Amino acid sequence: MARHAVITGGAGFIGSHLVDRLMGEGGWNVTVVDNFDPFYDRAVKEENIRPHLDDRRFRLIEADILDDDLEGRIERTGSGPIDRIVHIAAKAGVRPSIADPVGYHRVNVTGTLKLLELARRQRVAHFVLASSSSVYGEDPNVPWKEREIGLVPISPYAATKIAAEEFARVHARLHALRVTILRFFTVYGPRQRPDLAIHKFYQCIRDGRPIQQYGDGSTRRDYTYIDDIINGVRSAMDREAGGVCEVYNLGNSGTVMLRELIAAIEGTMGRRALIEVMPEQPGDVPQTYADVRKAERDLGFVPGTPLRSGLQRFQDWMSRPVQARG
């Protein structure tokens, strides 16, 4: 009998890649919950999931995770009892969260809590929560190991992710709900949101527009290719190691300076970038760097995509006509 996975944010960048993986595996009924937030063009998300719309194993619920009737709508899909919830939906972005902390709390904290309650009522076997490297704040002790105390967020977005993690832990302890928390590190690749750095940099270089570089280019990020992230998520969905609630870093376990990233993109495209140096932005951390040894031990997670290879794949995807990107 097919298992039933509910994926929130399943029409977005990371979620749609997970949908592709599960649909390709077989043995899954997949229900996507997505509100098609106008943060970016709706047509992009529609194209992400278009290949699955006519598949009887796939259901799309256009809804907000805060909607009171969401549970009933999932039940009415006829896809069977829920075996897994993979909660990826969120209001994203550090900088926008500074202007709208209440909105970010509403979606990222209250929305997560409502889904945890849904999981409790439905007796879901496993709840996988997408979190973020932003929870580590400005901790200078890198690479970062998974810890739950002493986290000091420097943006409302990061604070909401920590709060969501805490509610997930509470539900795991009180209700024996199996929970896996995944802290993603700077995910990139095909379908990446157009507001994110790598996507914007490619567009600017292609169009001959200047890249806005915040600061002197010395900030560092642990850039992680989408296929590696999906490998980690998929392993987490079937996690048997560890306790009822575990947290894992999913990163490339390396760190790259911003100016090195720009140079790598220039090399991939064979074109020079125009650079406009801008002041550093509030909420941006100076570095991210994942220690993934725990994920390797428990999930078999081994990131396998070097930055230049991942950038080349992204370049190949960007070079296709929009309707052929998939």
Tab-separated table of C-alpha atoms in Angstrom:
chain	number	residue	atom	x	y	z
A	1	MET	CA	0.000	0.000	0.000
A	2	ALA	CA	1.300	3.439	-0.930
A	3	ARG	CA	2.433	5.729	1.852
A	4	HIS	CA	1.023	9.245	2.047
A	5	ALA	CA	3.339	12.256	2.323
A	6	VAL	CA	2.062	15.789	2.859
A	7	ILE	CA	4.585	18.401	1.729
A	8	THR	CA	3.934	21.998	2.679
A	9	GLY	CA	5.516	24.491	0.326
A	10	GLY	CA	5.665	21.667	-2.186
A	11	ALA	CA	5.393	23.930	-5.232
A	12	GLY	CA	8.440	25.949	-4.235
A	13	PHE	CA	12.152	25.487	-4.820
A	14	ILE	CA	13.035	22.771	-2.319
A	15	GLY	CA	9.567	21.286	-1.975
A	16	SER	CA	9.078	20.648	-5.688
A	17	HIS	CA	12.387	18.789	-5.908
A	18	LEU	CA	11.239	16.553	-3.051
A	19	VAL	CA	7.962	15.957	-4.889
A	20	ASP	CA	9.948	14.895	-7.965
A	21	ARG	CA	11.964	12.457	-5.860
A	22	LEU	CA	8.954	10.820	-4.219
A	23	MET	CA	6.940	10.615	-7.417
A	24	GLY	CA	9.920	9.104	-9.196
A	25	GLU	CA	10.408	6.495	-6.478
A	26	GLY	CA	6.859	5.226	-6.569
A	27	GLY	CA	5.078	3.865	-3.539
A	28	TRP	CA	3.926	7.317	-2.451
A	29	ASN	CA	0.760	9.349	-2.619
A	30	VAL	CA	1.876	12.972	-2.437
A	31	THR	CA	-0.260	15.887	-1.275
A	32	VAL	CA	1.220	19.345	-1.785
A	33	VAL	CA	-0.046	22.233	0.320
A	34	ASP	CA	1.007	25.611	-1.084
A	35	ASN	CA	-0.568	29.053	-0.945
A	36	PHE	CA	1.339	30.391	-3.984
A	37	ASP	CA	2.474	33.391	-1.966
A	38	PRO	CA	3.117	36.370	-4.277
A	39	PHE	CA	6.675	36.691	-2.904
A	40	TYR	CA	7.574	35.788	-6.482
A	41	ASP	CA	5.755	34.972	-9.729
A	42	ARG	CA	3.053	32.337	-9.293
A	43	ALA	CA	3.818	30.937	-12.755
A	44	VAL	CA	7.240	29.790	-11.531
A	45	LYS	CA	5.683	27.531	-8.908
A	46	GLU	CA	3.028	26.294	-11.316
A	47	GLU	CA	5.760	25.212	-13.708
A	48	ASN	CA	7.638	23.436	-10.893
A	49	ILE	CA	4.790	20.964	-10.301
A	50	ARG	CA	3.215	20.903	-13.761
A	51	PRO	CA	4.587	17.416	-14.668
A	52	HIS	CA	2.618	15.847	-11.799
A	53	LEU	CA	-0.761	17.530	-12.105
A	54	ASP	CA	-2.349	14.694	-14.086
A	55	ASP	CA	-0.885	11.897	-11.967
A	56	ARG	CA	-3.527	10.182	-9.825
A	57	ARG	CA	-0.970	9.801	-7.007
A	58	PHE	CA	-0.567	13.576	-6.737
A	59	ARG	CA	-2.886	16.082	-5.092
A	60	LEU	CA	-2.514	19.856	-4.905
A	61	ILE	CA	-4.253	21.824	-2.179
A	62	GLU	CA	-3.964	25.559	-2.680
A	63	ALA	CA	-4.226	26.708	0.910
A	64	ASP	CA	-2.480	28.521	3.709
A	65	ILE	CA	-1.045	26.364	6.483
A	66	LEU	CA	-3.048	28.561	8.877
A	67	ASP	CA	-6.392	27.652	7.287
A	68	ASP	CA	-8.745	25.996	9.761
A	69	ASP	CA	-10.167	23.637	7.135
A	70	LEU	CA	-6.782	22.325	5.957
A	71	GLU	CA	-7.047	19.039	7.853
A	72	GLY	CA	-10.430	18.254	6.327
A	73	ARG	CA	-9.205	19.109	2.846
A	74	ILE	CA	-6.278	16.722	3.231
A	75	GLU	CA	-8.615	13.969	4.424
A	76	ARG	CA	-10.864	14.523	1.404
A	77	THR	CA	-8.037	13.908	-1.069
A	78	GLY	CA	-8.615	10.181	-0.648
A	79	SER	CA	-4.860	9.608	-0.427
A	80	GLY	CA	-5.100	7.663	2.818
A	81	PRO	CA	-3.801	8.257	6.343
A	82	ILE	CA	-0.844	10.623	6.550
A	83	ASP	CA	2.448	8.804	7.101
A	84	ARG	CA	4.813	11.766	6.769
A	85	ILE	CA	4.529	15.530	6.954
A	86	VAL	CA	7.490	17.424	5.519
A	87	HIS	CA	6.984	21.034	6.522
A	88	ILE	CA	8.936	23.330	4.197
A	89	ALA	CA	6.445	26.199	3.798
A	90	ALA	CA	7.558	29.437	5.433
A	91	LYS	CA	7.873	33.148	4.990
A	92	ALA	CA	11.453	33.260	3.798
A	93	GLY	CA	14.232	35.803	3.893
A	94	VAL	CA	16.229	37.518	6.603
A	95	ARG	CA	15.937	41.088	5.319
A	96	PRO	CA	12.158	41.098	4.642
A	97	SER	CA	11.539	39.693	8.116
A	98	ILE	CA	12.918	42.865	9.700
A	99	ALA	CA	10.089	44.855	8.102
A	100	ASP	CA	7.372	42.310	8.979
A	101	PRO	CA	8.220	40.405	12.169
A	102	VAL	CA	4.557	39.848	13.085
A	103	GLY	CA	3.770	38.345	9.690
A	104	TYR	CA	6.799	36.079	9.930
A	105	HIS	CA	5.772	34.916	13.408
A	106	ARG	CA	2.242	34.211	12.254
A	107	VAL	CA	3.301	31.924	9.410
A	108	ASN	CA	6.535	30.409	10.669
A	109	VAL	CA	5.572	29.871	14.307
A	110	THR	CA	1.775	29.701	14.535
A	111	GLY	CA	1.589	27.917	11.180
A	112	THR	CA	4.095	25.305	12.318
A	113	LEU	CA	2.229	24.824	15.599
A	114	LYS	CA	-1.043	24.235	13.757
A	115	LEU	CA	0.633	21.589	11.598
A	116	LEU	CA	2.124	19.900	14.656
A	117	GLU	CA	-1.356	19.742	16.161
A	118	LEU	CA	-2.681	18.313	12.901
A	119	ALA	CA	0.067	15.683	13.019
A	120	ARG	CA	-0.851	14.818	16.608
A	121	ARG	CA	-4.542	14.397	15.824
A	122	GLN	CA	-3.844	12.369	12.688
A	123	ARG	CA	-1.282	10.169	14.466
A	124	VAL	CA	1.339	10.938	11.828
A	125	ALA	CA	4.349	8.635	12.086
A	126	HIS	CA	7.010	11.264	11.384
A	127	PHE	CA	7.134	15.060	11.138
A	128	VAL	CA	10.112	16.558	9.276
A	129	LEU	CA	10.665	20.273	9.880
A	130	ALA	CA	12.753	22.442	7.570
A	131	SER	CA	14.763	24.912	9.632
A	132	SER	CA	17.706	27.152	8.788
A	133	SER	CA	21.365	27.815	9.456
A	134	SER	CA	20.278	31.315	10.473
A	135	VAL	CA	19.483	29.959	13.961
A	136	TYR	CA	23.226	29.983	14.764
A	137	GLY	CA	23.439	33.766	14.403
A	138	GLU	CA	26.952	35.172	14.636
A	139	ASP	CA	28.500	32.247	16.505
A	140	PRO	CA	32.236	32.445	15.641
A	141	ASN	CA	32.897	28.812	16.581
A	142	VAL	CA	32.727	27.101	13.201
A	143	PRO	CA	31.938	24.634	11.824
A	144	TRP	CA	28.627	24.685	13.665
A	145	LYS	CA	27.484	21.566	15.461
A	146	GLU	CA	23.825	20.882	16.131
A	147	ARG	CA	22.990	22.473	19.443
A	148	GLU	CA	19.708	23.532	20.984
A	149	ILE	CA	20.815	25.985	23.665
A	150	GLY	CA	22.772	29.213	23.402
A	151	LEU	CA	21.383	30.107	19.975
A	152	VAL	CA	21.367	33.884	19.455
A	153	PRO	CA	19.342	34.897	16.378
A	154	ILE	CA	19.998	38.299	14.817
A	155	SER	CA	16.866	38.538	12.637
A	156	PRO	CA	13.144	37.941	13.156
A	157	TYR	CA	13.335	35.171	10.545
A	158	ALA	CA	15.945	33.302	12.584
A	159	ALA	CA	13.944	33.835	15.769
A	160	THR	CA	10.853	32.303	14.170
A	161	LYS	CA	12.845	29.266	13.088
A	162	ILE	CA	14.121	28.713	16.627
A	163	ALA	CA	10.590	29.051	18.003
A	164	ALA	CA	9.260	26.547	15.455
A	165	GLU	CA	11.992	24.097	16.447
A	166	GLU	CA	11.070	24.457	20.122
A	167	PHE	CA	7.399	23.743	19.498
A	168	ALA	CA	8.406	20.680	17.482
A	169	ARG	CA	10.532	19.419	20.375
A	170	VAL	CA	7.699	19.976	22.840
A	171	HIS	CA	5.282	17.995	20.680
A	172	ALA	CA	7.807	15.198	20.327
A	173	ARG	CA	8.202	14.949	24.099
A	174	LEU	CA	4.554	15.359	25.071
A	175	HIS	CA	2.918	13.308	22.349
A	176	ALA	CA	5.621	10.853	21.230
A	177	LEU	CA	5.504	12.416	17.768
A	178	ARG	CA	8.659	11.465	15.896
A	179	VAL	CA	10.291	14.700	14.726
A	180	THR	CA	13.354	15.400	12.614
A	181	ILE	CA	14.568	18.992	12.341
A	182	LEU	CA	16.787	19.843	9.372
A	183	ARG	CA	18.833	23.035	9.351
A	184	PHE	CA	19.440	23.922	5.700
A	185	PHE	CA	22.576	25.826	4.685
A	186	THR	CA	22.264	28.239	1.702
A	187	VAL	CA	20.546	25.956	-0.790
A	188	TYR	CA	21.032	26.663	-4.509
A	189	GLY	CA	20.348	24.998	-7.832
A	190	PRO	CA	17.633	24.800	-10.508
A	191	ARG	CA	14.339	26.451	-9.460
A	192	GLN	CA	16.088	28.606	-6.853
A	193	ARG	CA	13.971	31.599	-5.877
A	194	PRO	CA	14.747	34.594	-8.096
A	195	ASP	CA	15.402	36.832	-5.077
A	196	LEU	CA	18.321	34.727	-3.841
A	197	ALA	CA	21.936	35.677	-4.477
A	198	ILE	CA	23.109	33.112	-7.019
A	199	HIS	CA	19.978	33.490	-9.139
A	200	LYS	CA	20.193	37.296	-9.008
A	201	PHE	CA	23.906	37.290	-9.804
A	202	TYR	CA	23.393	35.170	-12.918
A	203	GLN	CA	20.619	37.435	-14.130
A	204	CYS	CA	22.653	40.586	-13.529
A	205	ILE	CA	25.748	39.293	-15.317
A	206	ARG	CA	23.650	38.000	-18.212
A	207	ASP	CA	21.837	41.323	-18.589
A	208	GLY	CA	24.905	43.513	-18.062
A	209	ARG	CA	23.555	44.993	-14.829
A	210	PRO	CA	25.692	45.529	-11.720
A	211	ILE	CA	25.641	43.015	-8.890
A	212	GLN	CA	24.882	44.581	-5.550
A	213	GLN	CA	27.607	43.270	-3.263
A	214	TYR	CA	26.851	43.929	0.387
A	215	GLY	CA	30.065	44.652	2.237
A	216	ASP	CA	33.615	43.973	1.080
A	217	GLY	CA	32.913	40.466	-0.232
A	218	SER	CA	34.446	38.687	2.740
A	219	THR	CA	31.225	37.204	4.133
A	220	ARG	CA	31.152	33.423	3.860
A	221	ARG	CA	28.399	30.935	3.130
A	222	ASP	CA	28.147	27.160	3.081
A	223	TYR	CA	26.527	26.761	-0.362
A	224	THR	CA	24.663	23.451	-0.651
A	225	TYR	CA	23.367	22.017	-3.918
A	226	ILE	CA	19.685	21.103	-4.079
A	227	ASP	CA	20.248	17.415	-4.926
A	228	ASP	CA	22.351	16.990	-1.786
A	229	ILE	CA	19.650	18.652	0.312
A	230	ILE	CA	16.970	16.367	-1.132
A	231	ASN	CA	19.124	13.325	-0.402
A	232	GLY	CA	19.263	14.460	3.214
A	233	VAL	CA	15.538	15.167	3.444
A	234	ARG	CA	14.667	11.836	1.900
A	235	SER	CA	16.905	9.976	4.346
A	236	ALA	CA	15.439	11.937	7.242
A	237	MET	CA	11.921	10.858	6.277
A	238	ASP	CA	12.900	7.262	7.069
A	239	ARG	CA	15.174	8.016	10.013
A	240	GLU	CA	15.503	5.209	12.550
A	241	ALA	CA	18.642	6.318	14.412
A	242	GLY	CA	18.529	8.611	17.413
A	243	GLY	CA	15.673	9.601	19.669
A	244	VAL	CA	12.117	10.758	19.177
A	245	CYS	CA	13.373	14.243	18.197
A	246	GLU	CA	16.688	14.908	16.468
A	247	VAL	CA	18.200	17.906	14.699
A	248	TYR	CA	20.660	17.751	11.795
A	249	ASN	CA	22.683	20.206	9.756
A	250	LEU	CA	22.376	19.737	5.998
A	251	GLY	CA	25.214	21.661	4.376
A	252	ASN	CA	28.142	21.220	2.040
A	253	SER	CA	30.525	21.376	5.024
A	254	GLY	CA	32.651	24.050	3.400
A	255	THR	CA	32.578	27.816	3.290
A	256	VAL	CA	33.065	30.220	0.381
A	257	MET	CA	33.631	33.979	0.455
A	258	LEU	CA	31.167	36.138	-1.454
A	259	ARG	CA	33.853	37.471	-3.768
A	260	GLU	CA	34.956	33.878	-4.472
A	261	LEU	CA	31.367	32.986	-5.355
A	262	ILE	CA	31.147	35.892	-7.786
A	263	ALA	CA	34.438	34.849	-9.396
A	264	ALA	CA	33.171	31.273	-9.756
A	265	ILE	CA	29.978	32.477	-11.443
A	266	GLU	CA	32.042	34.677	-13.770
A	267	GLY	CA	34.102	31.613	-14.671
A	268	THR	CA	31.018	29.525	-15.358
A	269	MET	CA	29.442	32.195	-17.547
A	270	GLY	CA	32.648	33.372	-19.208
A	271	ARG	CA	31.717	36.985	-18.459
A	272	ARG	CA	32.853	39.615	-15.977
A	273	ALA	CA	30.489	41.039	-13.391
A	274	LEU	CA	29.861	44.705	-12.777
A	275	ILE	CA	29.927	45.170	-9.007
A	276	GLU	CA	28.235	47.874	-6.966
A	277	VAL	CA	29.463	47.778	-3.373
A	278	MET	CA	26.661	48.381	-0.880
A	279	PRO	CA	26.612	48.735	2.919
A	280	GLU	CA	26.301	45.540	4.915
A	281	GLN	CA	22.689	44.694	5.715
A	282	PRO	CA	21.127	44.290	9.169
A	283	GLY	CA	20.377	40.667	9.988
A	284	ASP	CA	23.028	39.207	7.674
A	285	VAL	CA	25.491	36.926	9.447
A	286	PRO	CA	29.222	37.074	8.602
A	287	GLN	CA	29.528	33.342	7.935
A	288	THR	CA	27.791	29.977	7.847
A	289	TYR	CA	29.591	26.651	8.036
A	290	ALA	CA	27.992	23.279	8.764
A	291	ASP	CA	29.415	20.362	10.680
A	292	VAL	CA	27.515	17.471	9.062
A	293	ARG	CA	29.093	14.544	10.905
A	294	LYS	CA	25.914	13.785	12.831
A	295	ALA	CA	23.868	13.703	9.605
A	296	GLU	CA	26.492	11.470	8.023
A	297	ARG	CA	26.339	9.077	10.984
A	298	ASP	CA	22.550	8.866	11.321
A	299	LEU	CA	21.279	9.646	7.826
A	300	GLY	CA	24.153	8.583	5.595
A	301	PHE	CA	24.291	12.184	4.396
A	302	VAL	CA	27.397	12.945	2.330
A	303	PRO	CA	27.233	16.115	0.199
A	304	GLY	CA	28.690	15.298	-3.186
A	305	THR	CA	28.368	18.404	-5.350
A	306	PRO	CA	31.337	20.812	-5.507
A	307	LEU	CA	30.383	24.460	-5.930
A	308	ARG	CA	31.641	24.797	-9.499
A	309	SER	CA	29.744	21.679	-10.598
A	310	GLY	CA	26.573	22.963	-8.974
A	311	LEU	CA	26.982	26.384	-10.555
A	312	GLN	CA	27.436	24.791	-13.976
A	313	ARG	CA	24.203	22.829	-13.541
A	314	PHE	CA	22.431	26.001	-12.490
A	315	GLN	CA	23.851	27.820	-15.519
A	316	ASP	CA	22.633	25.019	-17.806
A	317	TRP	CA	19.153	25.296	-16.289
A	318	MET	CA	19.099	29.087	-16.619
A	319	SER	CA	20.115	28.801	-20.277
A	320	ARG	CA	16.999	26.827	-21.214
A	321	PRO	CA	13.746	28.463	-22.310
A	322	VAL	CA	11.492	29.014	-19.297
A	323	GLN	CA	8.943	26.443	-20.467
A	324	ALA	CA	11.674	23.796	-20.805
A	325	ARG	CA	13.387	24.268	-17.455
A	326	GLY	CA	11.360	21.870	-15.323
